[in-house]
């Protein structure tokens, strides 16, 4: 395995990154003598020393942030939207002027956006033109098991496979990504992900900003070396992936009209947490949060900062009418610095609104079962092993059997308090509500219907989920994809 040879170089503290001009460098991340950054155990920190001084340099704010194009169906008859989407190698420019080889859906670094409607099924034929096996999981999808991207169920190079998405779920920002076991971290990092937006009628009537004013933004960190290569190391740290890209570009600008925009923010980083705010001329602006992973909140929530863990989604409305034409408004991450510069370039009539009430959450049924789940590392061997409940993933073992229709409470513990490793917990097939965080208060970012949640070192988060409709095997895992690659994943089986 490739990471064996790097083992000798995995020393903590190698990550002092040269001050490359314009690159978004993390502040407060681990360096020698400093406390380990909390997103991975210390032994996963550090990186080959030879790499650390070779990040590319570039001038920020020279390219526009692209919005991934909406994929057009090849057929819409019979009430089903049918799409074709190849997995293919492509070249992109992450940094202006240097070509970067990436793995993509349909050639886009951030694949095309699939727009679905509640109740109208989508079928996608994925053809794997890559030279590695891969598959596709619809994250946040309420999906039959055969189409869920089971990690051992791969599309071989040259092969293809059809996935069916019934879209029997509320409007929400979902995303699709590779889920091939042991290689998901590398595949997603190298580009295999895109947005899948479910719209529903109830939402349409609210009058929220739509069309060109409804903008998905995928934010993820990256290590781009001086040749433009997107470098993947299974054992990486915050210093090792200093550039945080917005829709595949480092520090792009985005022209906006002086009106309200809906931004669908996805943290597609493998591990990095994002703490985001907007500011202009040093003044922090307002974000109005309207949705989380599973769609609209009951009511809009004014925020000054939103915190988004790996794979989580947060939707905010930003009203640029507050800023004079000619202003620049930065989207800033507390650690990495400015990520996107919104340039207010014109006035506009704004017919959109953010109503006081958005959408009530479904009632919480009475739970019948309580389970305990823990995420942790076994660091006793030569290589770290990721574990759920003390065991690494085994496709031949069903960890939990869940009765269809049942409501359960899961107590999810981050068992790595001693080494200070963060984890995020993700459950397939259904969404959950976060009930409490042990002795700690709920975080504002726990609101709404969730499918992924951050669990701090030593913390226990209580969730409630109902398992409806589909039978079969579904995954639950840490969504730090390096951790799931190393085994921090398990499966449940829904039975009749
Ligand atoms: Cu985003 Cu199991 O995946
Ligand atoms: Cu998922
Ligand atoms: Cu983890």
Coordinates of C-alpha atoms and ligand atoms in Angstrom, one line a residue:
X1 CA 0.0 0.0 0.0
X2 CA 1.3 3.4 -0.9
X3 CA 1.3 4.9 2.5
X4 CA 3.7 2.3 4.0
X5 CA 6.6 4.0 2.4
X6 CA 5.6 7.3 3.9
X7 CA 5.4 6.0 7.4
X8 CA 8.9 7.1 8.3
X9 CA 8.0 10.7 7.4
X10 CA 4.9 11.0 9.5
X11 CA 6.5 13.1 12.1
X12 CA 4.4 15.6 13.9
X13 CA 5.5 19.1 13.2
X14 CA 6.7 18.8 9.7
X15 CA 3.9 21.0 8.6
X16 CA 5.4 24.5 8.6
X17 CA 4.3 25.7 5.3
X18 CA 6.2 28.2 3.3
X19 CA 4.4 31.5 3.2
X20 CA 3.2 31.1 -0.4
X21 CA 1.8 34.4 -1.6
X22 CA -2.0 34.4 -1.8
X23 CA -2.5 30.9 -0.5
X24 CA -5.0 30.5 2.2
X25 CA -2.9 29.3 5.1
X26 CA -4.6 27.8 8.1
X27 CA -4.0 29.7 11.3
X28 CA -3.7 27.9 14.6
X29 CA -3.0 24.5 13.1
X30 CA -0.4 22.2 14.4
X31 CA 3.3 23.0 14.2
X32 CA 6.0 21.6 16.4
X33 CA 5.3 22.2 20.0
X34 CA 1.7 23.4 19.4
X35 CA -1.2 21.3 20.4
X36 CA -2.3 18.9 17.7
X37 CA -5.1 20.2 15.5
X38 CA -8.2 18.4 16.6
X39 CA -9.3 16.8 13.3
X40 CA -7.0 13.7 13.4
X41 CA -4.9 11.9 15.9
X42 CA -1.4 13.1 16.3
X43 CA -0.1 10.0 14.5
X44 CA -2.0 10.9 11.5
X45 CA -0.4 14.3 11.4
X46 CA 2.5 15.5 9.6
X47 CA 3.5 14.8 6.1
X48 CA 6.6 14.1 4.0
X49 CA 8.9 17.0 4.7
X50 CA 10.0 17.3 1.1
X51 CA 6.5 18.4 0.2
X52 CA 5.8 21.1 2.7
X53 CA 7.8 23.9 1.0
X54 CA 6.5 23.2 -2.5
X55 CA 2.9 24.5 -2.5
X56 CA 2.1 26.5 -5.5
X57 CA 1.9 30.3 -5.4
X58 CA -0.7 32.3 -7.3
X59 CA -2.4 35.7 -7.3
X60 CA -5.8 35.6 -5.6
X61 CA -9.0 37.1 -7.0
X62 CA -8.0 36.6 -10.6
X63 CA -10.6 34.0 -11.7
X64 CA -14.3 33.9 -11.4
X65 CA -15.9 31.3 -9.2
X66 CA -17.7 28.9 -11.6
X67 CA -21.1 27.6 -10.8
X68 CA -21.3 23.9 -11.8
X69 CA -23.7 23.5 -14.8
X70 CA -27.0 21.8 -14.3
X71 CA -27.0 18.4 -16.0
X72 CA -29.6 18.0 -18.7
X73 CA -31.5 14.7 -18.8
X74 CA -31.2 12.5 -21.9
X75 CA -34.8 11.5 -21.5
X76 CA -37.8 12.7 -19.4
X77 CA -40.6 10.4 -20.6
X78 CA -42.6 8.1 -18.3
X79 CA -42.3 10.5 -15.4
X80 CA -38.6 9.7 -14.9
X81 CA -35.7 12.0 -15.6
X82 CA -32.9 9.9 -17.1
X83 CA -29.3 11.1 -17.0
X84 CA -26.0 9.8 -18.3
X85 CA -22.9 10.8 -16.3
X86 CA -19.5 9.4 -17.0
X87 CA -16.7 9.2 -14.4
X88 CA -13.7 10.4 -16.3
X89 CA -10.2 11.8 -16.0
X90 CA -10.0 15.5 -16.8
X91 CA -7.7 18.5 -16.6
X92 CA -8.6 21.6 -14.7
X93 CA -7.0 24.8 -13.5
X94 CA -7.3 25.0 -9.8
X95 CA -4.6 27.7 -9.8
X96 CA -4.5 30.0 -12.8
X97 CA -2.0 28.9 -15.4
X98 CA -1.2 25.4 -14.1
X99 CA -3.1 22.4 -15.4
X100 CA -4.1 19.9 -12.8
X101 CA -5.2 16.2 -13.5
X102 CA -8.4 15.3 -11.6
X103 CA -11.0 12.6 -11.4
X104 CA -14.4 13.9 -12.3
X105 CA -18.0 13.4 -13.0
X106 CA -18.6 14.6 -16.6
X107 CA -15.3 16.5 -16.8
X108 CA -16.2 19.1 -14.1
X109 CA -14.0 19.6 -11.1
X110 CA -17.1 19.7 -8.9
X111 CA -19.4 17.6 -11.2
X112 CA -22.5 18.9 -12.8
X113 CA -25.5 19.7 -10.6
X114 CA -28.5 17.3 -10.8
X115 CA -31.7 19.1 -10.1
X116 CA -34.5 16.8 -8.9
X117 CA -38.0 17.3 -7.7
X118 CA -39.6 15.7 -4.7
X119 CA -41.7 12.7 -5.9
X120 CA -40.2 12.6 -9.4
X121 CA -37.7 9.8 -9.8
X122 CA -34.3 10.2 -11.3
X123 CA -32.3 7.5 -13.0
X124 CA -28.6 8.0 -13.7
X125 CA -26.4 5.8 -15.8
X126 CA -22.9 6.1 -14.6
X127 CA -20.1 4.9 -16.9
X128 CA -16.7 4.5 -15.4
X129 CA -14.1 5.7 -17.9
X130 CA -11.5 6.1 -15.2
X131 CA -8.7 3.5 -14.8
X132 CA -9.7 2.8 -11.2
X133 CA -12.8 1.2 -9.8
X134 CA -15.3 3.7 -8.2
X135 CA -19.0 4.0 -7.4
X136 CA -21.5 6.6 -6.5
X137 CA -23.4 7.4 -3.3
X138 CA -26.1 10.0 -3.0
X139 CA -25.3 11.6 0.3
X140 CA -28.5 12.6 2.1
X141 CA -30.5 10.5 -0.4
X142 CA -33.4 8.3 0.8
X143 CA -32.3 5.6 -1.6
X144 CA -33.0 1.9 -2.1
X145 CA -30.0 -0.1 -1.0
X146 CA -29.1 -1.3 -4.5
X147 CA -28.6 2.3 -5.6
X148 CA -26.9 3.5 -2.4
X149 CA -23.3 3.0 -3.6
X150 CA -22.4 0.1 -1.3
X151 CA -18.7 0.4 -0.7
X152 CA -17.9 -3.1 -2.0
X153 CA -20.3 -2.7 -5.0
X154 CA -18.0 -1.1 -7.5
X155 CA -18.2 0.0 -11.1
X156 CA -15.1 -1.4 -12.7
X157 CA -13.1 0.6 -15.3
X158 CA -15.0 0.3 -18.6
X159 CA -18.2 -0.8 -16.8
X160 CA -21.4 1.1 -16.1
X161 CA -24.3 1.0 -13.7
X162 CA -27.7 2.5 -13.3
X163 CA -28.7 4.1 -10.0
X164 CA -32.3 4.9 -9.2
X165 CA -33.2 7.8 -6.9
X166 CA -37.0 8.0 -6.1
X167 CA -36.7 11.4 -4.5
X168 CA -39.4 10.6 -1.9
X169 CA -38.0 13.2 0.4
X170 CA -38.2 16.9 1.2
X171 CA -36.3 19.5 -0.7
X172 CA -32.7 19.6 0.3
X173 CA -29.1 20.1 -0.8
X174 CA -27.6 16.7 -1.3
X175 CA -24.4 15.7 -3.0
X176 CA -23.1 12.7 -4.8
X177 CA -19.7 11.2 -4.4
X178 CA -17.5 8.1 -4.7
X179 CA -17.9 5.6 -1.9
X180 CA -15.4 2.8 -2.9
X181 CA -14.0 1.3 0.3
X182 CA -10.4 2.2 1.0
X183 CA -10.3 4.6 -2.0
X184 CA -13.1 7.0 -1.2
X185 CA -10.8 9.5 0.4
X186 CA -8.5 9.7 -2.6
X187 CA -11.3 9.6 -5.2
X188 CA -13.4 12.3 -3.6
X189 CA -10.3 14.4 -2.9
X190 CA -9.3 14.1 -6.6
X191 CA -12.7 15.4 -7.6
X192 CA -15.4 12.8 -7.7
X193 CA -18.3 14.8 -6.2
X194 CA -21.1 17.1 -7.3
X195 CA -24.4 18.6 -6.1
X196 CA -27.8 17.0 -6.2
X197 CA -30.5 19.4 -5.3
X198 CA -34.0 18.3 -4.5
X199 CA -36.7 21.0 -5.0
X200 CA -40.2 20.7 -3.7
X201 CA -43.3 22.7 -4.4
X202 CA -43.8 23.8 -0.8
X203 CA -40.4 25.4 -1.0
X204 CA -41.0 27.0 -4.3
X205 CA -44.0 28.9 -3.0
X206 CA -41.9 30.5 -0.2
X207 CA -40.3 32.9 -2.7
X208 CA -36.7 32.4 -1.5
X209 CA -34.0 33.6 -3.9
X210 CA -34.0 31.3 -6.9
X211 CA -32.5 30.8 -10.4
X212 CA -29.2 32.6 -10.8
X213 CA -29.6 33.8 -7.2
X214 CA -29.6 30.3 -5.8
X215 CA -25.9 29.3 -5.9
X216 CA -24.3 26.0 -4.7
X217 CA -20.8 26.4 -3.4
X218 CA -18.6 23.4 -2.6
X219 CA -15.8 24.3 -0.3
X220 CA -12.9 21.9 0.2
X221 CA -9.2 22.0 1.0
X222 CA -6.4 20.9 -1.2
X223 CA -2.7 20.5 -1.5
X224 CA -1.6 21.8 -4.9
X225 CA 2.2 21.5 -5.5
X226 CA 4.2 23.9 -7.6
X227 CA 3.7 21.9 -10.7
X228 CA -0.1 22.2 -10.3
X229 CA -0.5 18.6 -9.1
X230 CA -3.3 17.9 -6.7
X231 CA -1.4 15.9 -4.1
X232 CA -3.2 13.3 -2.0
X233 CA -1.7 11.8 1.1
X234 CA -3.8 9.5 3.2
X235 CA -2.0 10.9 6.3
X236 CA -2.4 14.6 5.9
X237 CA -2.9 17.5 8.3
X238 CA -4.4 21.0 8.1
X239 CA -1.0 22.4 7.0
X240 CA -0.8 19.9 4.3
X241 CA -3.9 21.1 2.5
X242 CA -3.6 24.8 2.8
X243 CA -5.8 26.0 -0.1
X244 CA -9.5 26.0 0.4
X245 CA -11.2 25.9 -2.9
X246 CA -14.7 27.3 -3.8
X247 CA -16.2 25.3 -6.6
X248 CA -12.8 24.1 -7.6
X249 CA -10.9 27.4 -7.6
X250 CA -8.6 29.0 -5.1
X251 CA -9.7 32.4 -4.0
X252 CA -12.1 33.3 -6.8
X253 CA -14.2 36.4 -7.1
X254 CA -17.9 36.2 -7.8
X255 CA -19.9 39.1 -9.2
X256 CA -23.2 39.7 -7.5
X257 CA -26.1 42.0 -7.8
X258 CA -27.1 44.2 -4.8
X259 CA -29.9 41.8 -3.7
X260 CA -30.5 38.6 -1.8
X261 CA -28.7 35.4 -2.7
X262 CA -29.2 31.9 -1.4
X263 CA -25.9 30.1 -1.0
X264 CA -26.0 26.3 -0.6
X265 CA -22.7 25.7 1.3
X266 CA -21.3 22.2 1.2
X267 CA -18.1 21.3 3.0
X268 CA -16.7 18.7 0.7
X269 CA -13.3 18.6 2.5
X270 CA -12.3 15.1 3.6
X271 CA -11.7 16.4 7.1
X272 CA -11.4 20.1 7.5
X273 CA -14.0 22.0 9.5
X274 CA -15.1 25.4 8.2
X275 CA -16.1 28.4 10.3
X276 CA -17.5 30.9 7.9
X277 CA -18.6 34.5 8.1
X278 CA -18.9 37.3 5.6
X279 CA -17.2 40.7 6.0
X280 CA -16.8 43.9 4.1
X281 CA -14.3 46.6 5.0
X282 CA -13.6 44.8 8.3
X283 CA -17.2 44.7 9.3
X284 CA -18.8 41.3 9.9
X285 CA -22.1 40.9 7.9
X286 CA -25.2 38.9 8.5
X287 CA -25.9 35.4 7.4
X288 CA -29.5 34.2 7.6
X289 CA -29.4 30.4 7.9
X290 CA -32.5 28.8 6.2
X291 CA -31.5 25.2 5.9
X292 CA -29.2 22.4 7.0
X293 CA -28.4 18.9 5.7
X294 CA -32.0 17.8 5.3
X295 CA -33.6 21.0 4.0
X296 CA -35.4 24.0 5.4
X297 CA -35.3 25.0 9.1
X298 CA -38.7 25.9 10.7
X299 CA -37.7 29.5 10.7
X300 CA -34.7 31.5 9.4
X301 CA -31.9 32.0 12.0
X302 CA -29.7 35.1 11.9
X303 CA -26.0 34.0 12.3
X304 CA -22.8 35.8 12.3
X305 CA -20.8 32.6 11.8
X306 CA -21.7 29.1 10.6
X307 CA -19.7 26.0 11.4
X308 CA -19.7 23.2 8.8
X309 CA -18.1 19.9 9.4
X310 CA -16.9 17.5 6.6
X311 CA -19.9 16.6 4.4
X312 CA -22.4 18.9 6.2
X313 CA -24.5 21.4 4.3
X314 CA -25.7 24.8 5.5
X315 CA -27.8 27.2 3.5
X316 CA -27.7 30.9 4.1
X317 CA -29.2 34.0 2.5
X318 CA -26.9 37.0 2.2
X319 CA -28.5 40.3 1.3
X320 CA -26.0 42.3 -0.8
X321 CA -28.5 45.2 -1.0
X322 CA -26.8 46.3 2.3
X323 CA -23.7 47.1 0.4
X324 CA -23.1 49.9 -2.1
X325 CA -22.3 48.9 -5.7
X326 CA -18.6 48.6 -5.9
X327 CA -18.2 46.9 -2.5
X328 CA -16.3 43.7 -2.0
X329 CA -17.7 41.2 0.5
X330 CA -15.5 38.4 1.6
X331 CA -16.5 34.9 2.6
X332 CA -14.0 34.1 5.3
X333 CA -13.0 31.0 7.1
X334 CA -11.7 31.6 10.6
X335 CA -8.6 29.3 10.0
X336 CA -7.9 29.6 6.2
X337 CA -8.8 33.2 5.7
X338 CA -10.8 34.7 2.8
X339 CA -12.2 32.0 0.4
X340 CA -14.4 33.9 -2.0
X341 CA -14.7 37.6 -2.9
X342 CA -18.2 38.7 -3.8
X343 CA -18.0 41.9 -5.9
X344 CA -21.2 43.9 -5.8
X345 CA -21.4 45.0 -9.4
X346 CA -24.9 46.2 -10.1
X347 CA -28.2 47.2 -8.5
X348 CA -31.2 44.9 -8.9
X349 CA -34.8 44.6 -8.2
X350 CA -35.3 41.8 -5.7
X351 CA -38.7 40.1 -5.6
X352 CA -37.4 37.3 -3.3
X353 CA -38.1 37.1 0.4
X354 CA -37.2 35.1 3.4
X355 CA -40.5 34.4 5.2
X356 CA -40.6 34.3 9.0
X357 CA -41.7 30.7 8.8
X358 CA -40.1 28.2 6.5
X359 CA -41.1 24.7 7.1
X360 CA -42.0 22.8 10.3
X361 CA -39.9 19.7 11.1
X362 CA -41.6 16.4 11.1
X363 CA -42.9 15.3 14.5
X364 CA -40.5 13.0 16.5
X365 CA -42.1 9.6 16.9
X366 CA -41.6 7.7 20.1
X367 CA -38.3 5.8 20.0
X368 CA -38.3 2.0 20.5
X369 CA -34.6 1.2 20.6
X370 CA -31.5 2.9 21.9
X371 CA -28.1 2.0 20.6
X372 CA -24.5 3.0 21.4
X373 CA -22.0 3.7 18.8
X374 CA -18.4 4.8 19.2
X375 CA -15.9 6.0 16.7
X376 CA -12.2 5.6 17.6
X377 CA -8.7 4.7 16.3
X378 CA -6.6 1.7 17.3
X379 CA -3.1 3.1 17.3
X380 CA -1.4 0.0 18.7
X381 CA -0.2 -1.4 15.4
X382 CA 2.1 -0.2 12.7
X383 CA -0.8 1.6 11.0
X384 CA -3.8 3.3 12.5
X385 CA -7.0 1.3 12.3
X386 CA -10.4 3.1 12.2
X387 CA -13.1 1.4 14.3
X388 CA -16.8 1.6 15.0
X389 CA -17.5 0.0 18.3
X390 CA -14.0 -1.3 18.6
X391 CA -14.0 -3.1 15.2
X392 CA -12.9 -2.0 11.7
X393 CA -15.4 -2.3 8.9
X394 CA -16.2 -5.8 7.8
X395 CA -18.5 -6.2 4.8
X396 CA -19.4 -9.7 6.0
X397 CA -20.7 -8.5 9.3
X398 CA -24.0 -6.7 9.9
X399 CA -23.5 -4.5 12.9
X400 CA -27.1 -3.6 13.6
X401 CA -30.4 -5.0 12.5
X402 CA -33.1 -2.4 12.3
X403 CA -36.8 -3.0 12.0
X404 CA -38.4 -1.1 9.1
X405 CA -40.5 1.8 10.4
X406 CA -38.8 1.9 13.8
X407 CA -37.6 5.0 15.5
X408 CA -34.3 4.8 17.4
X409 CA -32.0 6.8 19.5
X410 CA -28.3 6.5 18.9
X411 CA -25.8 7.6 21.4
X412 CA -22.7 8.4 19.3
X413 CA -19.5 8.7 21.1
X414 CA -16.2 10.0 19.9
X415 CA -13.9 7.6 21.8
X416 CA -10.8 9.5 20.9
X417 CA -10.8 12.0 23.8
X418 CA -7.4 10.9 24.8
X419 CA -5.7 11.7 21.5
X420 CA -8.0 14.7 20.7
X421 CA -9.2 13.4 17.3
X422 CA -12.4 14.9 15.8
X423 CA -14.9 12.8 14.0
X424 CA -18.1 13.4 12.1
X425 CA -20.8 10.8 12.2
X426 CA -22.9 10.1 9.0
X427 CA -25.9 7.8 8.6
X428 CA -27.2 6.7 5.3
X429 CA -30.8 6.3 4.1
X430 CA -32.5 8.6 6.6
X431 CA -32.0 11.8 8.4
X432 CA -31.9 12.4 12.1
X433 CA -32.4 15.1 14.7
X434 CA -29.7 15.9 17.1
X435 CA -31.2 15.7 20.6
X436 CA -28.3 16.7 22.9
X437 CA -24.6 16.6 23.3
X438 CA -24.2 14.9 26.6
X439 CA -23.5 17.7 29.1
X440 CA -22.8 20.2 26.4
X441 CA -25.4 22.5 24.9
X442 CA -26.6 21.9 21.3
X443 CA -24.7 23.9 18.8
X444 CA -26.6 26.2 16.5
X445 CA -25.4 24.1 13.6
X446 CA -27.2 21.0 15.0
X447 CA -30.6 22.5 13.9
X448 CA -32.9 20.9 11.5
X449 CA -32.8 17.5 9.8
X450 CA -29.3 16.3 9.7
X451 CA -27.5 13.4 8.2
X452 CA -24.0 14.2 9.4
X453 CA -22.9 15.7 12.7
X454 CA -19.6 16.7 14.3
X455 CA -18.7 14.8 17.4
X456 CA -15.9 16.4 19.4
X457 CA -13.2 14.3 21.2
X458 CA -14.8 12.5 24.2
X459 CA -18.2 13.8 23.4
X460 CA -21.5 11.8 23.1
X461 CA -24.1 13.1 20.8
X462 CA -27.6 11.7 21.0
X463 CA -29.6 11.4 17.7
X464 CA -33.0 10.2 16.8
X465 CA -33.8 8.6 13.5
X466 CA -36.7 6.8 11.9
X467 CA -35.9 4.1 9.3
X468 CA -38.7 4.0 6.7
X469 CA -39.3 2.3 3.4
X470 CA -36.3 0.6 2.1
X471 CA -34.8 -2.7 3.2
X472 CA -31.2 -3.7 3.0
X473 CA -27.8 -2.7 4.1
X474 CA -26.7 0.8 4.7
X475 CA -23.6 2.3 6.0
X476 CA -22.9 4.5 9.0
X477 CA -19.4 5.9 9.4
X478 CA -17.1 8.7 10.2
X479 CA -17.2 11.2 7.3
X480 CA -13.6 12.1 7.6
X481 CA -12.9 10.0 4.5
X482 CA -9.4 9.1 5.5
X483 CA -10.9 7.6 8.7
X484 CA -13.6 5.6 6.8
X485 CA -10.9 4.5 4.4
X486 CA -9.0 3.1 7.4
X487 CA -12.1 1.2 8.6
X488 CA -14.2 3.7 10.7
X489 CA -17.4 2.4 9.1
X490 CA -20.1 -0.1 9.9
X491 CA -23.4 -1.3 8.4
X492 CA -26.9 -1.7 9.5
X493 CA -29.5 -3.9 7.8
X494 CA -33.1 -2.8 7.6
X495 CA -35.4 -5.8 7.8
X496 CA -39.2 -6.1 7.4
Ligands
LIG1 CU1 -21.1 11.1 2.1 CU2 -21.4 7.3 3.3 O1 -21.2 9.2 2.7
LIG2 CU1 -24.2 9.3 2.8
LIG3 CU1 -13.1 10.1 12.1

